[in-house]
């Protein structure tokens, strides 16, 4: 397969190198993704993990608790 | 109210919710998370002269929060030089870099409460540094530069932390999911 290997795809996508990759590399990575079901699944699992963590921890804490904590900090 | 006190009150007002959310994101329970935020502001008052304005006040506070959490957990800031995830990852590929042991288990097309529960269980298995890097990147959507400033690490180290965190979570999810089949 032309372009990055599956191992490179998985390594780059999990270490955060995807965004900083050169333009041509990104094109090859997209082409690879379109053809490789295993890499597609790998990235889909990464997205699932990311979505789950965002859902669990991304919400703002209870405003009453935050207000009580602010009061504690400033008293 | 003196100007300095007013400025501190404004900083508390603008950042308490974010710090509390991050403390919970680090895996602390409610009471411990609130105590950690209180310790963070106490330290901020002690060392605020060191704030040089190169990052935002919030990033500076996140850095204090992170280091206070490490102190509380009494674990070393340094990671073990060899993480088993490196070897586990390599074994999934053949000499040409093609999958020889492809990923298994749930993905975006098979989301369930049970799967989400497994992922959250796996999150507790990450070491503090990996978890913090992962939290700041995935939940707070910080740039790589901001995460590096907060954790006081270089970009190469951040890439290693994220690689280990994400692959560690994925391997753990696959393992737990298969154990339930």
PDB file of N, CA and C in Angstrom, chain B residues 7-49:
ATOM      1  N   UNK B   7      -8.480  41.376  42.991  1.00  0.00           N
ATOM      2  CA  UNK B   7      -7.932  40.632  41.850  1.00  0.00           C
ATOM      3  C   UNK B   7      -7.976  39.128  42.128  1.00  0.00           C
ATOM      4  N   UNK B   8      -7.636  38.734  43.355  1.00  0.00           N
ATOM      5  CA  UNK B   8      -7.670  37.307  43.702  1.00  0.00           C
ATOM      6  C   UNK B   8      -9.103  36.778  43.627  1.00  0.00           C
ATOM      7  N   UNK B   9     -10.038  37.577  44.144  1.00  0.00           N
ATOM      8  CA  UNK B   9     -11.451  37.152  44.103  1.00  0.00           C
ATOM      9  C   UNK B   9     -11.909  36.936  42.660  1.00  0.00           C
ATOM     10  N   UNK B  10     -11.437  37.800  41.767  1.00  0.00           N
ATOM     11  CA  UNK B  10     -11.816  37.658  40.354  1.00  0.00           C
ATOM     12  C   UNK B  10     -11.222  36.378  39.758  1.00  0.00           C
ATOM     13  N   UNK B  11      -9.975  36.090  40.155  1.00  0.00           N
ATOM     14  CA  UNK B  11      -9.320  34.871  39.643  1.00  0.00           C
ATOM     15  C   UNK B  11     -10.047  33.625  40.173  1.00  0.00           C
ATOM     16  N   UNK B  12     -10.418  33.672  41.432  1.00  0.00           N
ATOM     17  CA  UNK B  12     -11.175  32.550  42.021  1.00  0.00           C
ATOM     18  C   UNK B  12     -12.507  32.393  41.294  1.00  0.00           C
ATOM     19  N   UNK B  13     -13.162  33.516  41.077  1.00  0.00           N
ATOM     20  CA  UNK B  13     -14.478  33.475  40.439  1.00  0.00           C
ATOM     21  C   UNK B  13     -14.391  32.897  39.019  1.00  0.00           C
ATOM     22  N   UNK B  14     -13.348  33.273  38.294  1.00  0.00           N
ATOM     23  CA  UNK B  14     -13.245  32.863  36.882  1.00  0.00           C
ATOM     24  C   UNK B  14     -12.726  31.440  36.702  1.00  0.00           C
ATOM     25  N   UNK B  15     -12.045  30.902  37.705  1.00  0.00           N
ATOM     26  CA  UNK B  15     -11.334  29.629  37.475  1.00  0.00           C
ATOM     27  C   UNK B  15     -11.748  28.450  38.341  1.00  0.00           C
ATOM     28  N   UNK B  16     -12.490  28.697  39.403  1.00  0.00           N
ATOM     29  CA  UNK B  16     -12.811  27.596  40.328  1.00  0.00           C
ATOM     30  C   UNK B  16     -13.521  26.434  39.631  1.00  0.00           C
ATOM     31  N   UNK B  17     -14.513  26.758  38.811  1.00  0.00           N
ATOM     32  CA  UNK B  17     -15.270  25.696  38.136  1.00  0.00           C
ATOM     33  C   UNK B  17     -14.380  24.848  37.237  1.00  0.00           C
ATOM     34  N   UNK B  18     -13.482  25.513  36.509  1.00  0.00           N
ATOM     35  CA  UNK B  18     -12.571  24.786  35.597  1.00  0.00           C
ATOM     36  C   UNK B  18     -11.614  23.885  36.372  1.00  0.00           C
ATOM     37  N   UNK B  19     -11.101  24.424  37.484  1.00  0.00           N
ATOM     38  CA  UNK B  19     -10.147  23.632  38.266  1.00  0.00           C
ATOM     39  C   UNK B  19     -10.840  22.435  38.908  1.00  0.00           C
ATOM     40  N   UNK B  20     -12.069  22.668  39.380  1.00  0.00           N
ATOM     41  CA  UNK B  20     -12.803  21.561  39.999  1.00  0.00           C
ATOM     42  C   UNK B  20     -13.077  20.466  38.965  1.00  0.00           C
ATOM     43  N   UNK B  21     -13.447  20.880  37.782  1.00  0.00           N
ATOM     44  CA  UNK B  21     -13.711  19.913  36.710  1.00  0.00           C
ATOM     45  C   UNK B  21     -12.437  19.124  36.375  1.00  0.00           C
ATOM     46  N   UNK B  22     -11.310  19.835  36.330  1.00  0.00           N
ATOM     47  CA  UNK B  22     -10.054  19.143  36.026  1.00  0.00           C
ATOM     48  C   UNK B  22      -9.673  18.170  37.142  1.00  0.00           C
ATOM     49  N   UNK B  23      -9.878  18.585  38.394  1.00  0.00           N
ATOM     50  CA  UNK B  23      -9.535  17.704  39.519  1.00  0.00           C
ATOM     51  C   UNK B  23     -10.370  16.424  39.455  1.00  0.00           C
ATOM     52  N   UNK B  24     -11.644  16.577  39.094  1.00  0.00           N
ATOM     53  CA  UNK B  24     -12.511  15.399  38.930  1.00  0.00           C
ATOM     54  C   UNK B  24     -12.027  14.580  37.719  1.00  0.00           C
ATOM     55  N   UNK B  25     -11.598  15.293  36.686  1.00  0.00           N
ATOM     56  CA  UNK B  25     -11.047  14.632  35.495  1.00  0.00           C
ATOM     57  C   UNK B  25      -9.772  13.853  35.789  1.00  0.00           C
ATOM     58  N   UNK B  26      -9.045  14.270  36.818  1.00  0.00           N
ATOM     59  CA  UNK B  26      -7.844  13.525  37.220  1.00  0.00           C
ATOM     60  C   UNK B  26      -8.215  12.250  37.982  1.00  0.00           C
ATOM     61  N   UNK B  27      -9.511  12.108  38.278  1.00  0.00           N
ATOM     62  CA  UNK B  27      -9.971  10.882  38.936  1.00  0.00           C
ATOM     63  C   UNK B  27     -10.255  11.030  40.420  1.00  0.00           C
ATOM     64  N   UNK B  28     -10.279  12.265  40.921  1.00  0.00           N
ATOM     65  CA  UNK B  28     -10.528  12.446  42.349  1.00  0.00           C
ATOM     66  C   UNK B  28     -12.025  12.461  42.656  1.00  0.00           C
ATOM     67  N   UNK B  29     -12.376  12.041  43.860  1.00  0.00           N
ATOM     68  CA  UNK B  29     -13.755  12.144  44.333  1.00  0.00           C
ATOM     69  C   UNK B  29     -14.065  13.590  44.692  1.00  0.00           C
ATOM     70  N   UNK B  30     -15.343  13.877  44.973  1.00  0.00           N
ATOM     71  CA  UNK B  30     -15.779  15.264  45.192  1.00  0.00           C
ATOM     72  C   UNK B  30     -14.979  15.987  46.271  1.00  0.00           C
ATOM     73  N   UNK B  31     -14.856  15.363  47.429  1.00  0.00           N
ATOM     74  CA  UNK B  31     -14.206  16.033  48.563  1.00  0.00           C
ATOM     75  C   UNK B  31     -12.721  16.274  48.261  1.00  0.00           C
ATOM     76  N   UNK B  32     -12.052  15.253  47.767  1.00  0.00           N
ATOM     77  CA  UNK B  32     -10.628  15.394  47.433  1.00  0.00           C
ATOM     78  C   UNK B  32     -10.420  16.436  46.333  1.00  0.00           C
ATOM     79  N   UNK B  33     -11.339  16.475  45.383  1.00  0.00           N
ATOM     80  CA  UNK B  33     -11.225  17.439  44.281  1.00  0.00           C
ATOM     81  C   UNK B  33     -11.333  18.866  44.826  1.00  0.00           C
ATOM     82  N   UNK B  34     -12.268  19.083  45.723  1.00  0.00           N
ATOM     83  CA  UNK B  34     -12.424  20.433  46.306  1.00  0.00           C
ATOM     84  C   UNK B  34     -11.200  20.800  47.131  1.00  0.00           C
ATOM     85  N   UNK B  35     -10.679  19.845  47.886  1.00  0.00           N
ATOM     86  CA  UNK B  35      -9.472  20.128  48.677  1.00  0.00           C
ATOM     87  C   UNK B  35      -8.283  20.460  47.771  1.00  0.00           C
ATOM     88  N   UNK B  36      -8.198  19.748  46.663  1.00  0.00           N
ATOM     89  CA  UNK B  36      -7.090  20.001  45.739  1.00  0.00           C
ATOM     90  C   UNK B  36      -7.188  21.410  45.144  1.00  0.00           C
ATOM     91  N   UNK B  37      -8.396  21.825  44.818  1.00  0.00           N
ATOM     92  CA  UNK B  37      -8.582  23.180  44.282  1.00  0.00           C
ATOM     93  C   UNK B  37      -8.199  24.220  45.346  1.00  0.00           C
ATOM     94  N   UNK B  38      -8.593  23.968  46.589  1.00  0.00           N
ATOM     95  CA  UNK B  38      -8.245  24.894  47.682  1.00  0.00           C
ATOM     96  C   UNK B  38      -6.721  24.980  47.848  1.00  0.00           C
ATOM     97  N   UNK B  39      -6.062  23.828  47.794  1.00  0.00           N
ATOM     98  CA  UNK B  39      -4.584  23.811  47.903  1.00  0.00           C
ATOM     99  C   UNK B  39      -3.953  24.567  46.733  1.00  0.00           C
ATOM    100  N   UNK B  40      -4.557  24.421  45.575  1.00  0.00           N
ATOM    101  CA  UNK B  40      -4.031  25.083  44.374  1.00  0.00           C
ATOM    102  C   UNK B  40      -4.059  26.603  44.530  1.00  0.00           C
ATOM    103  N   UNK B  41      -5.174  27.129  45.004  1.00  0.00           N
ATOM    104  CA  UNK B  41      -5.264  28.588  45.185  1.00  0.00           C
ATOM    105  C   UNK B  41      -4.335  29.070  46.304  1.00  0.00           C
ATOM    106  N   UNK B  42      -4.180  28.253  47.334  1.00  0.00           N
ATOM    107  CA  UNK B  42      -3.265  28.618  48.433  1.00  0.00           C
ATOM    108  C   UNK B  42      -1.840  28.740  47.871  1.00  0.00           C
ATOM    109  N   UNK B  43      -1.458  27.759  47.068  1.00  0.00           N
ATOM    110  CA  UNK B  43      -0.119  27.796  46.459  1.00  0.00           C
ATOM    111  C   UNK B  43       0.005  28.958  45.487  1.00  0.00           C
ATOM    112  N   UNK B  44      -1.063  29.200  44.757  1.00  0.00           N
ATOM    113  CA  UNK B  44      -1.048  30.333  43.806  1.00  0.00           C
ATOM    114  C   UNK B  44      -0.705  31.633  44.539  1.00  0.00           C
ATOM    115  N   UNK B  45      -1.320  31.845  45.697  1.00  0.00           N
ATOM    116  CA  UNK B  45      -1.039  33.068  46.470  1.00  0.00           C
ATOM    117  C   UNK B  45       0.426  33.123  46.901  1.00  0.00           C
ATOM    118  N   UNK B  46       0.975  31.957  47.197  1.00  0.00           N
ATOM    119  CA  UNK B  46       2.373  31.910  47.657  1.00  0.00           C
ATOM    120  C   UNK B  46       3.372  32.165  46.530  1.00  0.00           C
ATOM    121  N   UNK B  47       3.021  31.726  45.320  1.00  0.00           N
ATOM    122  CA  UNK B  47       4.020  31.787  44.236  1.00  0.00           C
ATOM    123  C   UNK B  47       3.583  32.683  43.066  1.00  0.00           C
ATOM    124  N   UNK B  48       2.578  33.493  43.265  1.00  0.00           N
ATOM    125  CA  UNK B  48       2.051  34.266  42.134  1.00  0.00           C
ATOM    126  C   UNK B  48       3.095  35.195  41.522  1.00  0.00           C
ATOM    127  N   UNK B  49       4.130  35.553  42.292  1.00  0.00           N
ATOM    128  CA  UNK B  49       5.189  36.408  41.753  1.00  0.00           C
ATOM    129  C   UNK B  49       5.921  35.722  40.599  1.00  0.00           C
TER     130      UNK B  49
END
